[in-house]
mmCIF file of C-alpha atoms in Angstrom:
data_model
loop_
_atom_site.group_PDB
_atom_site.id
_atom_site.type_symbol
_atom_site.label_atom_id
_atom_site.label_comp_id
_atom_site.label_asym_id
_atom_site.label_seq_id
_atom_site.Cartn_x
_atom_site.Cartn_y
_atom_site.Cartn_z
ATOM 1 C CA MET A 307 8.857 17.234 -33.426
ATOM 2 C CA LYS A 308 9.466 13.503 -34.133
ATOM 3 C CA LEU A 309 11.938 13.324 -31.267
ATOM 4 C CA THR A 310 9.328 14.849 -28.877
ATOM 5 C CA LEU A 311 6.686 12.306 -30.043
ATOM 6 C CA LEU A 312 9.187 9.484 -29.696
ATOM 7 C CA LEU A 313 10.080 10.565 -26.118
ATOM 8 C CA LEU A 314 6.426 10.917 -25.185
ATOM 9 C CA PHE A 315 5.628 7.470 -26.591
ATOM 10 C CA ALA A 316 8.585 5.962 -24.703
ATOM 11 C CA MET A 317 7.393 7.599 -21.430
ATOM 12 C CA VAL A 318 3.833 6.326 -21.881
ATOM 13 C CA SER A 319 5.053 2.833 -22.684
ATOM 14 C CA LEU A 320 7.339 2.778 -19.682
ATOM 15 C CA SER A 321 4.530 4.002 -17.408
ATOM 16 C CA ASN A 322 2.217 1.311 -18.713
ATOM 17 C CA GLN A 323 4.864 -1.353 -18.065
ATOM 18 C CA THR A 324 5.287 -0.138 -14.461
ATOM 19 C CA ALA A 325 1.517 -0.115 -13.868
ATOM 20 C CA GLN A 326 1.213 -3.648 -15.386
ATOM 21 C CA SER A 327 4.022 -5.002 -13.288
ATOM 22 C CA LYS A 328 2.160 -4.078 -10.112
ATOM 23 C CA GLN A 329 -1.005 -5.892 -11.029
ATOM 24 C CA MET A 330 -1.591 -8.783 -8.630
ATOM 25 C CA LEU A 331 -3.698 -11.891 -8.849
ATOM 26 C CA PRO A 332 -7.275 -11.344 -7.906
ATOM 27 C CA CYS A 333 -7.970 -13.335 -4.726
ATOM 28 C CA PRO A 334 -11.599 -14.276 -4.288
ATOM 29 C CA GLY A 335 -12.501 -13.927 -0.586
ATOM 30 C CA GLY A 336 -9.435 -11.817 0.119
ATOM 31 C CA LYS A 337 -9.895 -8.955 2.572
ATOM 32 C CA ASP A 338 -8.782 -5.338 2.137
ATOM 33 C CA ALA A 339 -5.509 -4.406 3.770
ATOM 34 C CA SER A 340 -3.196 -1.452 3.889
ATOM 35 C CA LEU A 341 -0.110 -0.362 5.691
ATOM 36 C CA ASP A 342 -1.978 2.507 7.259
ATOM 37 C CA GLN A 343 -4.277 0.190 9.208
ATOM 38 C CA PHE A 344 -1.285 -0.973 11.285
ATOM 39 C CA ARG A 345 0.174 2.492 12.008
ATOM 40 C CA TRP A 346 0.871 3.184 15.662
ATOM 41 C CA GLU A 347 -0.262 -0.390 16.575
ATOM 42 C CA ASN A 348 2.087 -2.721 14.784
ATOM 43 C CA ARG A 349 5.480 -3.054 13.135
ATOM 44 C CA VAL A 350 5.055 -4.687 9.711
ATOM 45 C CA LEU A 351 7.324 -7.066 7.893
ATOM 46 C CA VAL A 352 6.565 -6.990 4.168
ATOM 47 C CA LEU A 353 8.011 -9.873 2.176
ATOM 48 C CA PHE A 354 7.980 -9.855 -1.615
ATOM 49 C CA ALA A 355 8.450 -13.047 -3.607
ATOM 50 C CA PRO A 356 7.361 -14.560 -6.983
ATOM 51 C CA ASP A 357 5.314 -17.229 -5.162
ATOM 52 C CA LEU A 358 4.890 -19.284 -1.986
ATOM 53 C CA ASP A 359 7.474 -21.772 -3.234
ATOM 54 C CA ASN A 360 10.316 -19.321 -3.620
ATOM 55 C CA GLU A 361 13.309 -20.718 -1.821
ATOM 56 C CA SER A 362 14.313 -17.460 -0.117
ATOM 57 C CA TYR A 363 10.656 -16.854 0.979
ATOM 58 C CA LYS A 364 10.404 -20.409 2.433
ATOM 59 C CA SER A 365 13.659 -19.966 4.229
ATOM 60 C CA GLN A 366 12.614 -16.630 5.695
ATOM 61 C CA ILE A 367 9.314 -17.960 6.982
ATOM 62 C CA GLU A 368 11.055 -21.083 8.411
ATOM 63 C CA ARG A 369 13.420 -18.798 10.405
ATOM 64 C CA PHE A 370 10.551 -16.958 11.996
ATOM 65 C CA SER A 371 8.321 -20.088 12.463
ATOM 66 C CA THR A 372 9.653 -20.904 15.960
ATOM 67 C CA LEU A 373 9.774 -17.203 17.113
ATOM 68 C CA GLU A 374 6.040 -16.404 17.331
ATOM 69 C CA GLU A 375 6.330 -15.229 20.900
ATOM 70 C CA GLU A 376 9.258 -12.824 20.109
ATOM 71 C CA LEU A 377 7.387 -11.532 17.080
ATOM 72 C CA ALA A 378 4.187 -10.974 19.065
ATOM 73 C CA ASP A 379 6.156 -9.266 21.846
ATOM 74 C CA ARG A 380 7.375 -6.700 19.238
ATOM 75 C CA ASP A 381 3.910 -6.300 17.748
ATOM 76 C CA ILE A 382 4.921 -7.703 14.387
ATOM 77 C CA VAL A 383 2.433 -8.378 11.588
ATOM 78 C CA THR A 384 3.690 -10.103 8.398
ATOM 79 C CA ILE A 385 2.451 -9.261 4.927
ATOM 80 C CA SER A 386 3.526 -11.533 2.079
ATOM 81 C CA ILE A 387 3.116 -10.075 -1.433
ATOM 82 C CA PHE A 388 3.364 -12.562 -4.311
ATOM 83 C CA GLY A 389 3.226 -12.127 -8.046
ATOM 84 C CA ASN A 390 1.843 -15.700 -8.733
ATOM 85 C CA ASP A 391 -0.101 -16.514 -5.579
ATOM 86 C CA CYS A 392 -2.649 -14.769 -3.381
ATOM 87 C CA SER A 393 -0.979 -12.273 -1.039
ATOM 88 C CA LEU A 394 -1.364 -12.623 2.722
ATOM 89 C CA VAL A 395 -1.530 -10.679 5.970
ATOM 90 C CA ASN A 396 -0.235 -13.191 8.453
ATOM 91 C CA ARG A 397 -2.084 -16.244 7.006
ATOM 92 C CA GLU A 398 -5.186 -14.522 5.567
ATOM 93 C CA LYS A 399 -5.695 -13.732 1.936
ATOM 94 C CA ILE A 400 -5.848 -10.127 0.846
ATOM 95 C CA THR A 401 -7.226 -8.649 -2.319
ATOM 96 C CA GLY A 402 -5.043 -8.129 -5.361
ATOM 97 C CA GLU A 403 -5.781 -4.423 -5.155
ATOM 98 C CA SER A 404 -4.504 -4.300 -1.570
ATOM 99 C CA ALA A 405 -1.283 -6.119 -2.540
ATOM 100 C CA ALA A 406 -0.774 -3.796 -5.460
ATOM 101 C CA GLU A 407 -1.261 -0.760 -3.308
ATOM 102 C CA ILE A 408 1.310 -2.031 -0.750
ATOM 103 C CA ALA A 409 3.790 -2.901 -3.542
ATOM 104 C CA ASP A 410 3.383 0.564 -5.013
ATOM 105 C CA ARG A 411 3.902 2.315 -1.776
ATOM 106 C CA LEU A 412 7.124 0.498 -1.083
ATOM 107 C CA GLU A 413 8.187 0.371 -4.691
ATOM 108 C CA GLY A 414 8.523 -3.413 -4.180
ATOM 109 C CA THR A 415 8.652 -6.062 -6.775
ATOM 110 C CA THR A 416 7.564 -9.696 -6.779
ATOM 111 C CA GLU A 417 10.194 -10.620 -9.400
ATOM 112 C CA THR A 418 12.697 -11.440 -6.648
ATOM 113 C CA PHE A 419 12.689 -11.863 -2.854
ATOM 114 C CA SER A 420 12.998 -8.859 -0.596
ATOM 115 C CA ILE A 421 11.886 -7.865 2.900
ATOM 116 C CA TYR A 422 10.973 -4.566 4.455
ATOM 117 C CA LEU A 423 10.471 -3.670 8.051
ATOM 118 C CA ILE A 424 7.941 -0.858 8.550
ATOM 119 C CA GLY A 425 7.961 0.887 11.945
ATOM 120 C CA LYS A 426 4.838 1.778 13.946
ATOM 121 C CA ASP A 427 5.223 5.351 12.565
ATOM 122 C CA GLY A 428 4.844 4.013 8.982
ATOM 123 C CA GLY A 429 8.437 4.582 7.945
ATOM 124 C CA VAL A 430 10.687 1.993 6.277
ATOM 125 C CA LYS A 431 13.336 0.943 8.926
ATOM 126 C CA LEU A 432 15.072 -1.786 7.133
ATOM 127 C CA GLU A 433 15.181 -3.226 3.536
ATOM 128 C CA ARG A 434 16.988 -6.390 2.467
ATOM 129 C CA LYS A 435 17.191 -8.306 -0.827
ATOM 130 C CA GLN A 436 18.155 -11.490 0.970
ATOM 131 C CA VAL A 437 16.991 -13.553 3.817
ATOM 132 C CA LEU A 438 17.067 -11.688 7.103
ATOM 133 C CA GLN A 439 18.445 -13.260 10.294
ATOM 134 C CA PRO A 440 15.906 -12.888 13.133
ATOM 135 C CA GLU A 441 18.595 -11.653 15.434
ATOM 136 C CA GLU A 442 19.331 -8.668 13.123
ATOM 137 C CA LEU A 443 15.633 -7.883 12.913
ATOM 138 C CA PHE A 444 15.211 -7.944 16.669
ATOM 139 C CA GLN A 445 18.364 -5.777 17.186
ATOM 140 C CA VAL A 446 17.011 -3.166 14.749
ATOM 141 C CA ILE A 447 13.613 -3.114 16.518
ATOM 142 C CA ASP A 448 14.954 -3.177 20.001
ATOM 143 C CA ARG A 449 17.068 -0.050 19.300
ATOM 144 C CA MET A 450 14.055 1.924 18.254
ATOM 145 C CA PRO A 451 12.962 4.633 20.749
ATOM 146 C CA MET A 452 9.374 3.431 20.770
ATOM 147 C CA ARG A 453 10.508 -0.221 21.484
ATOM 148 C CA GLN A 454 12.813 1.042 24.271
ATOM 149 C CA ARG A 455 9.864 2.788 25.796
ATOM 150 C CA GLU A 456 7.739 -0.337 25.443
ATOM 151 C CA MET A 457 10.334 -2.503 27.206
ATOM 152 C CA ARG A 458 10.790 0.071 29.973
ATOM 153 C CA ASP A 459 7.075 0.421 30.523
ATOM 154 C CA GLY A 460 6.390 -3.269 30.166
ATOM 155 C CA GLY A 461 4.078 -2.849 27.091
#
């Protein structure tokens, strides 16, 4: 009986820690956002980092900063999820609840840097724990059947 209660207590404690780790900063004026709103329209890059000043995050953003045309051509939207700053869709603040929902869905953490590519179908196509080279991202996208069709049809 004691072992059962001990295991139950440990499971509840672990589940509370997991829920607490996904709480994000409230962001006054932030808008609601979800991965589903981009399905079939955009590919989504989701970046996780402790804050805006994280070196890996800054390096990743810098690598994409001169490639706006290439990103737009591939219908890419960027979501940045932070533990210690307001999270963003492109450059607009989103609510803490929206950030937590996206983090939960991807099982992502803001403790370290990571990046996910979500296809137009909503599936995870690429996941990295280090800075991603734009060339690798574009190669992955350009091999996708939907992207092949877009390039062929001029869309």
